[in-house]
Short mmCIF file of C-alpha atoms and ligand atoms in Angstrom, two decimals:
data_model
loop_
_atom_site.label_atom_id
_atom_site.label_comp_id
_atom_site.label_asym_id
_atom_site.label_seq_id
_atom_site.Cartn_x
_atom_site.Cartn_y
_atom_site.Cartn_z
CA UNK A 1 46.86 76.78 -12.60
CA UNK A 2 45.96 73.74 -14.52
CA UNK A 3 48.32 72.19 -16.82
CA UNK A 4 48.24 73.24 -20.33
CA UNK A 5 47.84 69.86 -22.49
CA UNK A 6 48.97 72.05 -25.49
CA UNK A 7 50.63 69.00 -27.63
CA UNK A 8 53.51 68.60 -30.42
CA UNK A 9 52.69 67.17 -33.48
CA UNK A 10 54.53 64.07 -34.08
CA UNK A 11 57.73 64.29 -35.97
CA UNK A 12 59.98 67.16 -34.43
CA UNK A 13 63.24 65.90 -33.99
CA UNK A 14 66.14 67.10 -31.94
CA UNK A 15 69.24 64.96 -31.47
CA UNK A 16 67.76 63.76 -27.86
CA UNK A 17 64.51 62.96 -29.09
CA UNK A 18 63.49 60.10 -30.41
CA UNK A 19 62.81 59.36 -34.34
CA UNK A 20 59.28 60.50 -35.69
CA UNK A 21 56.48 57.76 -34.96
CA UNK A 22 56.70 56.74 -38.67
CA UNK A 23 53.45 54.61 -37.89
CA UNK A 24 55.08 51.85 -36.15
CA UNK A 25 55.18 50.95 -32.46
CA UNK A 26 59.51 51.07 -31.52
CA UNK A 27 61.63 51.09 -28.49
CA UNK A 28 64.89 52.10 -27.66
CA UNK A 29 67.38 52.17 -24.70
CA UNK A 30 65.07 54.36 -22.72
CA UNK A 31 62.23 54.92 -25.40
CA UNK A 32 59.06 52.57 -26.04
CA UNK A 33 56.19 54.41 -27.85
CA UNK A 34 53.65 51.97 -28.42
CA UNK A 35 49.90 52.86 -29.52
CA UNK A 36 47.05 50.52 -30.52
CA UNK A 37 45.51 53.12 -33.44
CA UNK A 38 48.18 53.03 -35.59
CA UNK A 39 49.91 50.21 -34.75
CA UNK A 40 46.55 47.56 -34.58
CA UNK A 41 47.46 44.76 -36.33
CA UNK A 42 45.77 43.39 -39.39
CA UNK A 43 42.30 42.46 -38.46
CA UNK A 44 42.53 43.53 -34.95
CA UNK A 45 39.40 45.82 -33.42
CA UNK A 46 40.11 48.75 -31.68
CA UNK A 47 38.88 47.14 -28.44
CA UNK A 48 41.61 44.19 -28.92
CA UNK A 49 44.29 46.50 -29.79
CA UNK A 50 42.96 48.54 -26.37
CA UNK A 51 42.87 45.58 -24.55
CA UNK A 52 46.38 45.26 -25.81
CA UNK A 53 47.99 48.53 -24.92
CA UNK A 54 46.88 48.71 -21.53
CA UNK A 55 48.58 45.85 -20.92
CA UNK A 56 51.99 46.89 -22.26
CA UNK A 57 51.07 50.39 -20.39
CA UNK A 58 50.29 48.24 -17.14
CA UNK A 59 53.96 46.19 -17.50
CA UNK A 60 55.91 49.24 -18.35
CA UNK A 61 59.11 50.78 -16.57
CA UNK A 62 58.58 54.07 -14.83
CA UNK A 63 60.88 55.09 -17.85
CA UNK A 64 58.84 54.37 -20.05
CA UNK A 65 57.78 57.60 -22.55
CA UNK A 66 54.75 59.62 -22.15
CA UNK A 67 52.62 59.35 -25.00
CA UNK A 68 49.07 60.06 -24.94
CA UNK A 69 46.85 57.53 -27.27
CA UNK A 70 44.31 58.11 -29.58
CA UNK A 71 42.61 54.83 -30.36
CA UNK A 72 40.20 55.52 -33.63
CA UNK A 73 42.03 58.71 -34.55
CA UNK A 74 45.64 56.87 -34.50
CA UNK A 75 47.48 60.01 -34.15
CA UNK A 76 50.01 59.86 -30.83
CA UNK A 77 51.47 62.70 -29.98
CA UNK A 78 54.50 62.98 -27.60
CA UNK A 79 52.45 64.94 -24.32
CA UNK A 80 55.26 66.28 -22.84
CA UNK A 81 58.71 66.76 -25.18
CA UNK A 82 60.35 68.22 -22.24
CA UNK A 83 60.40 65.13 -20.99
CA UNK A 84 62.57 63.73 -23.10
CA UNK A 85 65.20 65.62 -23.06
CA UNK A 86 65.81 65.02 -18.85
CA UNK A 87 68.73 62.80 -18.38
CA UNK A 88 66.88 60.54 -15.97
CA UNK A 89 63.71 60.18 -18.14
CA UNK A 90 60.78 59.67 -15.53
CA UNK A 91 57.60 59.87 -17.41
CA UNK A 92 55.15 57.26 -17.78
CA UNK A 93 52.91 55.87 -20.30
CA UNK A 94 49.57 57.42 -19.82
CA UNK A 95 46.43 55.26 -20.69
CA UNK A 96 43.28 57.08 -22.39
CA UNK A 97 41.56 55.87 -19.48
CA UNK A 98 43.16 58.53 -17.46
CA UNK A 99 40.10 60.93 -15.84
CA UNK A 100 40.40 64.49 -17.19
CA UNK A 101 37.11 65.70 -16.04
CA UNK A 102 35.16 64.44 -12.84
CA UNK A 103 31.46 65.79 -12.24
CA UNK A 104 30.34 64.99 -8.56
CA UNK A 105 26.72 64.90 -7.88
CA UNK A 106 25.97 68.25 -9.97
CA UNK A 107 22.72 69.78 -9.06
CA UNK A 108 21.57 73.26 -10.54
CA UNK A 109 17.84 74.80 -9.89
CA UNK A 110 16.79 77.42 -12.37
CA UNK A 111 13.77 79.22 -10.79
CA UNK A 112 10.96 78.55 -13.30
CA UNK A 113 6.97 80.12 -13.64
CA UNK A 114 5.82 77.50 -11.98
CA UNK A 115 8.23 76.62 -9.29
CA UNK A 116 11.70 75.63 -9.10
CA UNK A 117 13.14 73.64 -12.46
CA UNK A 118 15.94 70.83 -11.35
CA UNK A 119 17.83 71.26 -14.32
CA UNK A 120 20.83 68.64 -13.01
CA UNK A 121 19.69 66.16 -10.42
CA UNK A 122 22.80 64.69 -9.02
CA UNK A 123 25.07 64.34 -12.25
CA UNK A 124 28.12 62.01 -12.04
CA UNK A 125 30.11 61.63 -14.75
CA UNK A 126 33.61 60.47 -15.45
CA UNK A 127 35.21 61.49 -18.98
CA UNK A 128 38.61 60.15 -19.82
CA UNK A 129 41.52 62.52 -21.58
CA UNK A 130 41.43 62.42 -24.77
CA UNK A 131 38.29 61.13 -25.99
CA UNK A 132 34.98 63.03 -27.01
CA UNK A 133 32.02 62.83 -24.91
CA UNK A 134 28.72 62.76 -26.71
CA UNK A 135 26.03 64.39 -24.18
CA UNK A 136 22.82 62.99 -25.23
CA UNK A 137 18.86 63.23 -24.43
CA UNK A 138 15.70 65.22 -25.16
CA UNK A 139 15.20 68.62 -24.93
CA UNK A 140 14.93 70.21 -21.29
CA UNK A 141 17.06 67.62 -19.90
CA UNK A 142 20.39 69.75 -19.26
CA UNK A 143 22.56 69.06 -21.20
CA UNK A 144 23.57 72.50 -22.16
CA UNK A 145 23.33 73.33 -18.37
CA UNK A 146 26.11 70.39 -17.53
CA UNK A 147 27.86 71.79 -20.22
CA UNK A 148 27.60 75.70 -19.01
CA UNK A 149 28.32 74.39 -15.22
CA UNK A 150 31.55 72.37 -16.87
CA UNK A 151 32.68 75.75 -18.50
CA UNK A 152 32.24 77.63 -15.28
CA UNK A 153 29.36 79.74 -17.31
CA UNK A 154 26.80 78.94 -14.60
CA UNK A 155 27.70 78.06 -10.97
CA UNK A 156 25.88 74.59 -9.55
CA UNK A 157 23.41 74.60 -6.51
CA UNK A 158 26.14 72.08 -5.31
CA UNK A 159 28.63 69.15 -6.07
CA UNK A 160 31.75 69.83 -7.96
CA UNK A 161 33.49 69.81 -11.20
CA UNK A 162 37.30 68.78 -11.11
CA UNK A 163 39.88 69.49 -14.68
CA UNK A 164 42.50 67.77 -14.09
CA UNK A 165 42.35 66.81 -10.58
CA UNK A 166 41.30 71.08 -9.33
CA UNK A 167 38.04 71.57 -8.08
CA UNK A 168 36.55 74.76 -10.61
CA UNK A 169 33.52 75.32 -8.23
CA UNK A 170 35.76 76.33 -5.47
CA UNK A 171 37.95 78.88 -6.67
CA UNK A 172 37.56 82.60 -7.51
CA UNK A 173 39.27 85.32 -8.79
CA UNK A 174 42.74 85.30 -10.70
CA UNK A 175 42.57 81.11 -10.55
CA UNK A 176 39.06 81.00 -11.70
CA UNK A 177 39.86 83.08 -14.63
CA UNK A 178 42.95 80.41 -15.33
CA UNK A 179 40.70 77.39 -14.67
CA UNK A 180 38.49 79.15 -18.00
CA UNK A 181 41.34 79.26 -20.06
CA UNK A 182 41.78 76.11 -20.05
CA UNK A 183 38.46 74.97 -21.06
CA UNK A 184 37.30 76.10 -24.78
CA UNK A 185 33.69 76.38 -25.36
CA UNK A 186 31.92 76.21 -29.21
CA UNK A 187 28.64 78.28 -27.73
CA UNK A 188 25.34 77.22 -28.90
CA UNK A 189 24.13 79.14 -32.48
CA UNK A 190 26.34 81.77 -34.36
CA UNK A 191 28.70 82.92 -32.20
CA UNK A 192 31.07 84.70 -34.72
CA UNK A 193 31.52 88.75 -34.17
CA UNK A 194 30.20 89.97 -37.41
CA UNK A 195 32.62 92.91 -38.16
CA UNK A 196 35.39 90.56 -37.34
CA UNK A 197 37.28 88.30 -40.35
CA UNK A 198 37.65 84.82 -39.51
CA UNK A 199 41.58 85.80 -38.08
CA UNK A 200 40.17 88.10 -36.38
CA UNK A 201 37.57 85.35 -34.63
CA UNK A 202 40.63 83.01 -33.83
CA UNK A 203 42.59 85.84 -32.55
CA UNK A 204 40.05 87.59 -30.21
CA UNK A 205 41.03 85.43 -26.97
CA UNK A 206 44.81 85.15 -27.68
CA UNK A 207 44.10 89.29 -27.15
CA UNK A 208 42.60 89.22 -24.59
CA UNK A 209 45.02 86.99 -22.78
CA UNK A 210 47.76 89.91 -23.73
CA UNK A 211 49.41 87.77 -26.31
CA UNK A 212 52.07 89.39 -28.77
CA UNK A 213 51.14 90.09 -32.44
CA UNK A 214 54.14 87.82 -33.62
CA UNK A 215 52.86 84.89 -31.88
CA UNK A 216 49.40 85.35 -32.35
CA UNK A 217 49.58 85.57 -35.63
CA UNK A 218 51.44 82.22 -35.65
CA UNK A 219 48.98 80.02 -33.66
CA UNK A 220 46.16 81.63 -35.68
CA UNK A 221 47.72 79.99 -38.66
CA UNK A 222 47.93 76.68 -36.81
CA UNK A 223 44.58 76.67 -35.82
CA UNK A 224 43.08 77.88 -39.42
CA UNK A 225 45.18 75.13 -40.68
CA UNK A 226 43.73 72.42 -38.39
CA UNK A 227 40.18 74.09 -39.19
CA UNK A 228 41.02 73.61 -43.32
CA UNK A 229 40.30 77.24 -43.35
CA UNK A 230 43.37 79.14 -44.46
CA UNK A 231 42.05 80.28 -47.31
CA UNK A 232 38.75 82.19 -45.27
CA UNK A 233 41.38 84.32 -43.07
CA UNK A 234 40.27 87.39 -44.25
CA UNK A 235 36.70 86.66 -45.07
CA UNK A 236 33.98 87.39 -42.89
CA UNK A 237 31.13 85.46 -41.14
CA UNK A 238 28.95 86.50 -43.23
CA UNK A 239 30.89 85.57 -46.38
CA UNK A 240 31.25 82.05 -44.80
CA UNK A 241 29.16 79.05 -44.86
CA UNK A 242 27.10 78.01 -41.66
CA UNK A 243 29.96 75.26 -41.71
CA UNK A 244 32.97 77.19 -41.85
CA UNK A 245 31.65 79.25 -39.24
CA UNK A 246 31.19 76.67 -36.95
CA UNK A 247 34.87 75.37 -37.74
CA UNK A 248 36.25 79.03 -36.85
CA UNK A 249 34.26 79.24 -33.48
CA UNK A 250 35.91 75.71 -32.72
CA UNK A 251 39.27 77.16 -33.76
CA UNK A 252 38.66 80.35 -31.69
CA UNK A 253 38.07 77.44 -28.90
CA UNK A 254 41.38 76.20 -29.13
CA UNK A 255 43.39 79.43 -29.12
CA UNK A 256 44.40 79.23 -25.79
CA UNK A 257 44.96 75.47 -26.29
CA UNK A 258 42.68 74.44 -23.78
CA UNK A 259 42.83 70.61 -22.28
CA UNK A 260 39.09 70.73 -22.59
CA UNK A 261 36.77 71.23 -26.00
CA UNK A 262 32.92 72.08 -25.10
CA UNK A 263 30.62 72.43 -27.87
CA UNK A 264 26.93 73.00 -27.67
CA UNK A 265 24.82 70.87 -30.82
CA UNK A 266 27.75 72.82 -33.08
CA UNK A 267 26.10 70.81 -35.65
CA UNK A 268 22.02 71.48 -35.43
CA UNK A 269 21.97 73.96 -37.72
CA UNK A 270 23.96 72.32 -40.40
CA UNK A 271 23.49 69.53 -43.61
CA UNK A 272 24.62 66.52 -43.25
CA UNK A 273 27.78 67.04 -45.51
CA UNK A 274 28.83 70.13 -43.31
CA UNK A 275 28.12 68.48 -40.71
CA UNK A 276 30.78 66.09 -41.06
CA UNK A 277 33.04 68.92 -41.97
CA UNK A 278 32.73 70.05 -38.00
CA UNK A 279 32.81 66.84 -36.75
CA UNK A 280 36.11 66.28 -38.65
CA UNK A 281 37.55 69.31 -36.94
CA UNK A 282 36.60 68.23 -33.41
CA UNK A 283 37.81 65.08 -34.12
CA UNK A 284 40.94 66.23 -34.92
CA UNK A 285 41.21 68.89 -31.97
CA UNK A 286 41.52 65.44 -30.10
CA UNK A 287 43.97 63.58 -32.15
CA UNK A 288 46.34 66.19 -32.62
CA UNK A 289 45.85 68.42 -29.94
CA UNK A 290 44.92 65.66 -27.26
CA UNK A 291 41.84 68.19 -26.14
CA UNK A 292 39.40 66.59 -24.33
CA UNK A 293 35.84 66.82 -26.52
CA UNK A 294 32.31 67.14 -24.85
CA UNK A 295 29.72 67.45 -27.22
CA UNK A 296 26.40 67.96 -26.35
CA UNK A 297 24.07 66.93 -29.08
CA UNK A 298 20.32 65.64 -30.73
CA UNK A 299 21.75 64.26 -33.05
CA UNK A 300 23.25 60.23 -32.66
CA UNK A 301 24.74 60.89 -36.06
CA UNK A 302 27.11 62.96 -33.94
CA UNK A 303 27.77 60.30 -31.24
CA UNK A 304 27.66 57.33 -34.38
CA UNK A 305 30.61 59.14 -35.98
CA UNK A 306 32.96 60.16 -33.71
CA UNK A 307 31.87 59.97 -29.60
CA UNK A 308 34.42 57.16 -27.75
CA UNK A 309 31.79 57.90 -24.84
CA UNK A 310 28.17 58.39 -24.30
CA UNK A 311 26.21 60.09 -21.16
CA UNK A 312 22.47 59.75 -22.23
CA UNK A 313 20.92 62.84 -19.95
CA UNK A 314 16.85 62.78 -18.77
CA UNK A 315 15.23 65.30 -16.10
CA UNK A 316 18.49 66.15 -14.81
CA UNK A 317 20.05 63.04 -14.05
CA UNK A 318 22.66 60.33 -16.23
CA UNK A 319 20.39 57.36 -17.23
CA UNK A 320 23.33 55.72 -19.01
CA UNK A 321 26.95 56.29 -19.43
CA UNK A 322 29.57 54.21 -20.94
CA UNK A 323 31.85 53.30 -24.23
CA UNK A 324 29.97 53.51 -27.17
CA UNK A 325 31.28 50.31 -28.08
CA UNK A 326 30.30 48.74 -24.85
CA UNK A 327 26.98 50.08 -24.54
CA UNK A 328 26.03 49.09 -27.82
CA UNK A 329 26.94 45.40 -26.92
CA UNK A 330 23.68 45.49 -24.06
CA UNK A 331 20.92 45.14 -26.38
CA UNK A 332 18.79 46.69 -23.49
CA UNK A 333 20.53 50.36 -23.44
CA UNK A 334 19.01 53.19 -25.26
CA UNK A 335 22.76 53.58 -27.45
CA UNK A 336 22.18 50.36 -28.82
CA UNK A 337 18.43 51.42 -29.82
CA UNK A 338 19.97 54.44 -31.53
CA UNK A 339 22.79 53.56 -33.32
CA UNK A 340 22.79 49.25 -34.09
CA UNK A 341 21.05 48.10 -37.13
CA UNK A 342 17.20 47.21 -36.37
CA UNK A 343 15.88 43.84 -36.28
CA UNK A 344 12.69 43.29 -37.44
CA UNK A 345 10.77 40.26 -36.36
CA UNK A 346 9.93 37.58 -38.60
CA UNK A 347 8.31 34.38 -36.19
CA UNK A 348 7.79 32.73 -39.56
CA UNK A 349 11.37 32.29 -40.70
CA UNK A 350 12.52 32.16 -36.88
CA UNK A 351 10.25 29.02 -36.75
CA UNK A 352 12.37 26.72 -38.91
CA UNK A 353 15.23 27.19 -36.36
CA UNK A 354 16.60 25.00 -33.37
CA UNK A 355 18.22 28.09 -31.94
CA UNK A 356 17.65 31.70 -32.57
CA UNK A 357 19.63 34.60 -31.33
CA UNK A 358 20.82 38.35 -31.55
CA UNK A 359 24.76 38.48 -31.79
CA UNK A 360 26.55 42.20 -31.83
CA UNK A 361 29.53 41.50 -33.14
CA UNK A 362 32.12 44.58 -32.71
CA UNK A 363 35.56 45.02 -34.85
CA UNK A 364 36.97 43.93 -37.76
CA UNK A 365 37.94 40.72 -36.98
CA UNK A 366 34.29 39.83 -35.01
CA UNK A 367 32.44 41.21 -37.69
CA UNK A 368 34.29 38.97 -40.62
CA UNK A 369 34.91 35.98 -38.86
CA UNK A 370 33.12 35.01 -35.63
CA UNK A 371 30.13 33.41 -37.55
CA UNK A 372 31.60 31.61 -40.20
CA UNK A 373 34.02 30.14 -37.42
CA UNK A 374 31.40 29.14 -35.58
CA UNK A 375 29.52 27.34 -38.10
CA UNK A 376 32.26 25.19 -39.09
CA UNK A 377 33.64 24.56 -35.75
CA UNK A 378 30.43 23.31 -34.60
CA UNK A 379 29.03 21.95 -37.73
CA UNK A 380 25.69 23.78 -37.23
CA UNK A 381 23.61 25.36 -40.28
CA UNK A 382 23.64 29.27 -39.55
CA UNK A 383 21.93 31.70 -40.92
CA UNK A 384 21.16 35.42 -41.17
CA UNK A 385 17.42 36.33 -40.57
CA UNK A 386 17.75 39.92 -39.83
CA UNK A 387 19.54 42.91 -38.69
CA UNK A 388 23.07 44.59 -40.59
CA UNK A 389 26.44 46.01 -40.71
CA UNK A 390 27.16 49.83 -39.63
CA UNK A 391 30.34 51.76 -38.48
CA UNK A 392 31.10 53.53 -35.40
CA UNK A 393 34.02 55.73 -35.68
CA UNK A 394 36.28 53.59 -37.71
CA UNK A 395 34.83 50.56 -36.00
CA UNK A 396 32.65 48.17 -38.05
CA UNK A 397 29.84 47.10 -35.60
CA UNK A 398 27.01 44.37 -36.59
CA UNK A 399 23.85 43.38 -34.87
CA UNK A 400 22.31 40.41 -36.58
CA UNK A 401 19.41 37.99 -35.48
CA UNK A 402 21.03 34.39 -36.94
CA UNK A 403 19.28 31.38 -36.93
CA UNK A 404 20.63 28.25 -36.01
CA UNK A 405 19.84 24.57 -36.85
CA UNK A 406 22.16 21.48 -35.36
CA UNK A 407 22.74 19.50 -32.29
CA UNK A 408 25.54 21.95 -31.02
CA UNK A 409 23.79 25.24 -31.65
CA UNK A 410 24.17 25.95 -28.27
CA UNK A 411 27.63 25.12 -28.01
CA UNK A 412 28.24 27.44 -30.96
CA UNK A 413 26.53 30.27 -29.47
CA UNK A 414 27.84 29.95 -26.24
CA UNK A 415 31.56 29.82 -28.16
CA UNK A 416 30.04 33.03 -30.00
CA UNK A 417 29.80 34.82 -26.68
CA UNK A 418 33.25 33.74 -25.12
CA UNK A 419 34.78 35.00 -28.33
CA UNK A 420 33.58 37.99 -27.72
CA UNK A 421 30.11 38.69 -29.64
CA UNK A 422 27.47 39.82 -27.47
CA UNK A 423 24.64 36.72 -27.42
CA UNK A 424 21.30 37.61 -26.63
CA UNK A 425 18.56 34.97 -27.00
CA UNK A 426 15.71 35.71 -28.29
CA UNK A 427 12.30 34.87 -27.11
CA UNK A 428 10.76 33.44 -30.29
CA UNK A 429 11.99 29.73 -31.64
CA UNK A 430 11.69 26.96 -30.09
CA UNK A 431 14.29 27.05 -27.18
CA UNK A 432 11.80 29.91 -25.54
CA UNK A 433 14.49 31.29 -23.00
CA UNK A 434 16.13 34.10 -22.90
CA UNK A 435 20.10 33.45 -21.86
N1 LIG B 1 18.65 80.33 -17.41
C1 LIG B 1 17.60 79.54 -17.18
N2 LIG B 1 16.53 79.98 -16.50
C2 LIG B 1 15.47 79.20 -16.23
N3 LIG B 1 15.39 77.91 -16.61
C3 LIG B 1 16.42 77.40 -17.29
C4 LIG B 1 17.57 78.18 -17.62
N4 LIG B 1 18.43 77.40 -18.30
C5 LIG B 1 17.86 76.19 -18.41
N5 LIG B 1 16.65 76.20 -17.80
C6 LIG B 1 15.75 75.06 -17.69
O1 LIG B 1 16.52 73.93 -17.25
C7 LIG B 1 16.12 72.75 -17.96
C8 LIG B 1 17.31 72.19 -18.69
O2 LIG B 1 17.64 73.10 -19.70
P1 LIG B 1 18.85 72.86 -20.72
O3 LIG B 1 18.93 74.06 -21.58
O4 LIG B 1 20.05 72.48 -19.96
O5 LIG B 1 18.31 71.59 -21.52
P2 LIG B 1 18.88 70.93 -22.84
O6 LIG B 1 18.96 69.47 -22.59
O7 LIG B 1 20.13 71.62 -23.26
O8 LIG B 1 17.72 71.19 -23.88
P3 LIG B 1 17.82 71.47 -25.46
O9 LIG B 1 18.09 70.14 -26.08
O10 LIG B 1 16.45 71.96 -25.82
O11 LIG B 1 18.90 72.48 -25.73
C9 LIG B 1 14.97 73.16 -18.86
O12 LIG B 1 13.75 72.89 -18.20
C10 LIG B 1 15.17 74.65 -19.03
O13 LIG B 1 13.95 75.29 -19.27
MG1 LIG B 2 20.67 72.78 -24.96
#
């Protein structure tokens, strides 16, 4: 049986455990709780403060508490409260880069009217515990397939599919049917029973798994409270918004707090403003519940908003997989296409300029101060010719083509780039290489 990744919320206190999080990092004799989301500091991006934690993670004591992190969400949780309360306190920090799901050279053939369709060509794909997964690409290209195959709702050709560290494709029977529970799935469309209220939605799988009334009715609450749904209990799907019903499906998801979160374009059919309704809910399913979010979508809005990871799906097979934050810093990947500012070309106003260049700049403190810094450490005249400022997750991300006039324009690009913006020459201007 997998284990359940069912979390506390923050804050329950016993005389053994250790004060509520209060939004600061603290130790104690045998207690260090450290995260980078709510504890960045000032200015700091949510790489830095990454880049940060994994550190303390990699120089701390076996002793050291469990605590899973949530970078952009900022909610830790303690994982495992049982552990605190052992007398010889063995858990370990665990790092978001931890592998929850593993996808080994997936292949699944649908037979088709004209032959047989390769729907997955040799997936691979990594995705790390706690963060959402956006599942990108065009129609036909399988995502929903990788998705089905993940949820053991279609069986691959070959490869395999390991949840925390068990192979699904290999079992049967009593563990298979475990290996499901632990993986809720948002289907594609309505999925709502009609003649059901929205309790009765949320409850259906805590039935099934023989669950007593008492409780049931408890965690229903729960998860209509981390839906914002309380008040639509009793009402049913029909009485509810295309919104709310999606919300209730991912709450039905969660009953049997699974360690894994599919959900199929849960937002296709929606507005934008519902739309981020849902995508605050699955959000949230991984900040305080620590689930594990793949979400296949069309839609980069989706990815833009709240995706720590991106697998960018074509024919069958991963064309591109990464941190959204990364990816977007390779001004040749198809994320940064989708989701940085564009730069239009202007040769005229990039002829007037020793040096020109496209910087991504990621974070708070790249974003604000990288090229002002540079200009006045260098003593260059820099300029903005193009691009602009957006936001991924919480994280402000620019792309901007500068201009650059001034004996050390090169130093103060190259500086640029060791400080951590992303320095891409362009093409036009008069240096005519590309670095
Ligand atoms: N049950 C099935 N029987 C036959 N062919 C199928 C079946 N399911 C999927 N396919 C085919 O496999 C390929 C991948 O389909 P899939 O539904 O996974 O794509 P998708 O990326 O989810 O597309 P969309 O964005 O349109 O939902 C398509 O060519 C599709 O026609
Ligand atoms: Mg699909």
């Amino acid at each position: 049986m997998l284990p359940s990744r069912a979390a506390e919320r923050p804050g329950s206190t016993t005389p053994q455990q250790p004060p509520p999080h209060g939004g600061r990092c603290f130790s104690q004799d045998r207690w260090r709780i450290t995260c980078p989301g709510c504890c960045s500091r000032a200015g700091e991006s949510s790489t830095t403060a990454a880049a940060r934690f994994r550190a303390v993670a990699a120089n701390s004591a076996p002793g050291a508490f469990r605590v899973l992190v949530v970078p952009s969400a900022g909610t830790p949780f303690l994982s495992r409260p049982s552990d605190v309360h052992a007398t010889s306190v063995r858990c370990r920090v665990q790092s978001w880069s931890e592998i929850v799901i593993t996808v080994e050279n997936l292949t699944k053939t649908f037979p088709g009217s004209t032959g047989q369709v390769r729907a997955l060509d040799g997936v691979n794909l990594d995705v790390a515990a706690g963060t959402v997964l956006g599942v990108v690409g065009p129609s036909g290209a399988g995502k929903s397939t990788l998705a089905r195959c993940v949820a053991l709702l279609e069986r691959p050709d070959s490869g395999a599919i390991r949840v925390d560290g068990t192979d699904l494709v290999s079992l049967g029977g009593p563990a298979l049917r475990a290996a499901r529970r632990q993986i809720g799935v948002v289907p594609q469309g309505d999925s709502l029973l009609r003649q059901r209220t929205a309790a009765g939605n949320v409850a259906l799988p805590l039935e099934s798994a023989g669950v007593p009334g008492p409780q049931r009715r408890t965690r229903v609450a729960e998860l209509l409270d981390l839906v914002g749904l309380t008040d639509k209990a009793g009402s049913y799907p029909d009485q509810l918004s295309g919104g709310q019903r999606q919300r209730i499906a991912v709450a039905r998801a969660l009953a049997a707090s699974p360690s894994v979160l599919l959900a199929d374009e849960p937002t296709s059919a929606l507005d934008p403003d519902t739309t981020g309704s849902v995508l605050t809910v699955l959000d949230r399913a991984r900040a305080e519940l620590g689930v594990t979010v793949l979400v296949v979508t069309h839609d980069m809005g989706v990815v833009r908003k709240i995706c720590d990871d991106v697998a960018v799906l074509e024919d069958g097979r991963v064309v591109e997989h990464g941190k959204v934050l990364d990816l977007v810093a390779d001004a040749a990947s198809r994320t940064a296409a989708s989701l940085l500012p564009a730069v239009d070309q202007n040769p005229a106003a990039e002829g007037a300029y020793d040096r020109v260049a496209d910087v991504v700049l990621v974070g708070f403190a790249a974003v604000g101060a990288l090229l002002p810094e540079a200009t006045s450490r260098f003593g260059v005249d820099l300029n903005l010719l193009g691009g602009g400022l957006t936001r991924l997750g919480e994280t402000p991300v620019a792309r901007f083509r500068v201009g650059l006039n001034g004996e050390r324009a090169d130093s103060a690009l190259e500086w640029i780039a060791e400080a951590g913006g992303a320095v891409r020459r362009t093409l036009a201007g008069p240096q005519g290489v590309a670095a």
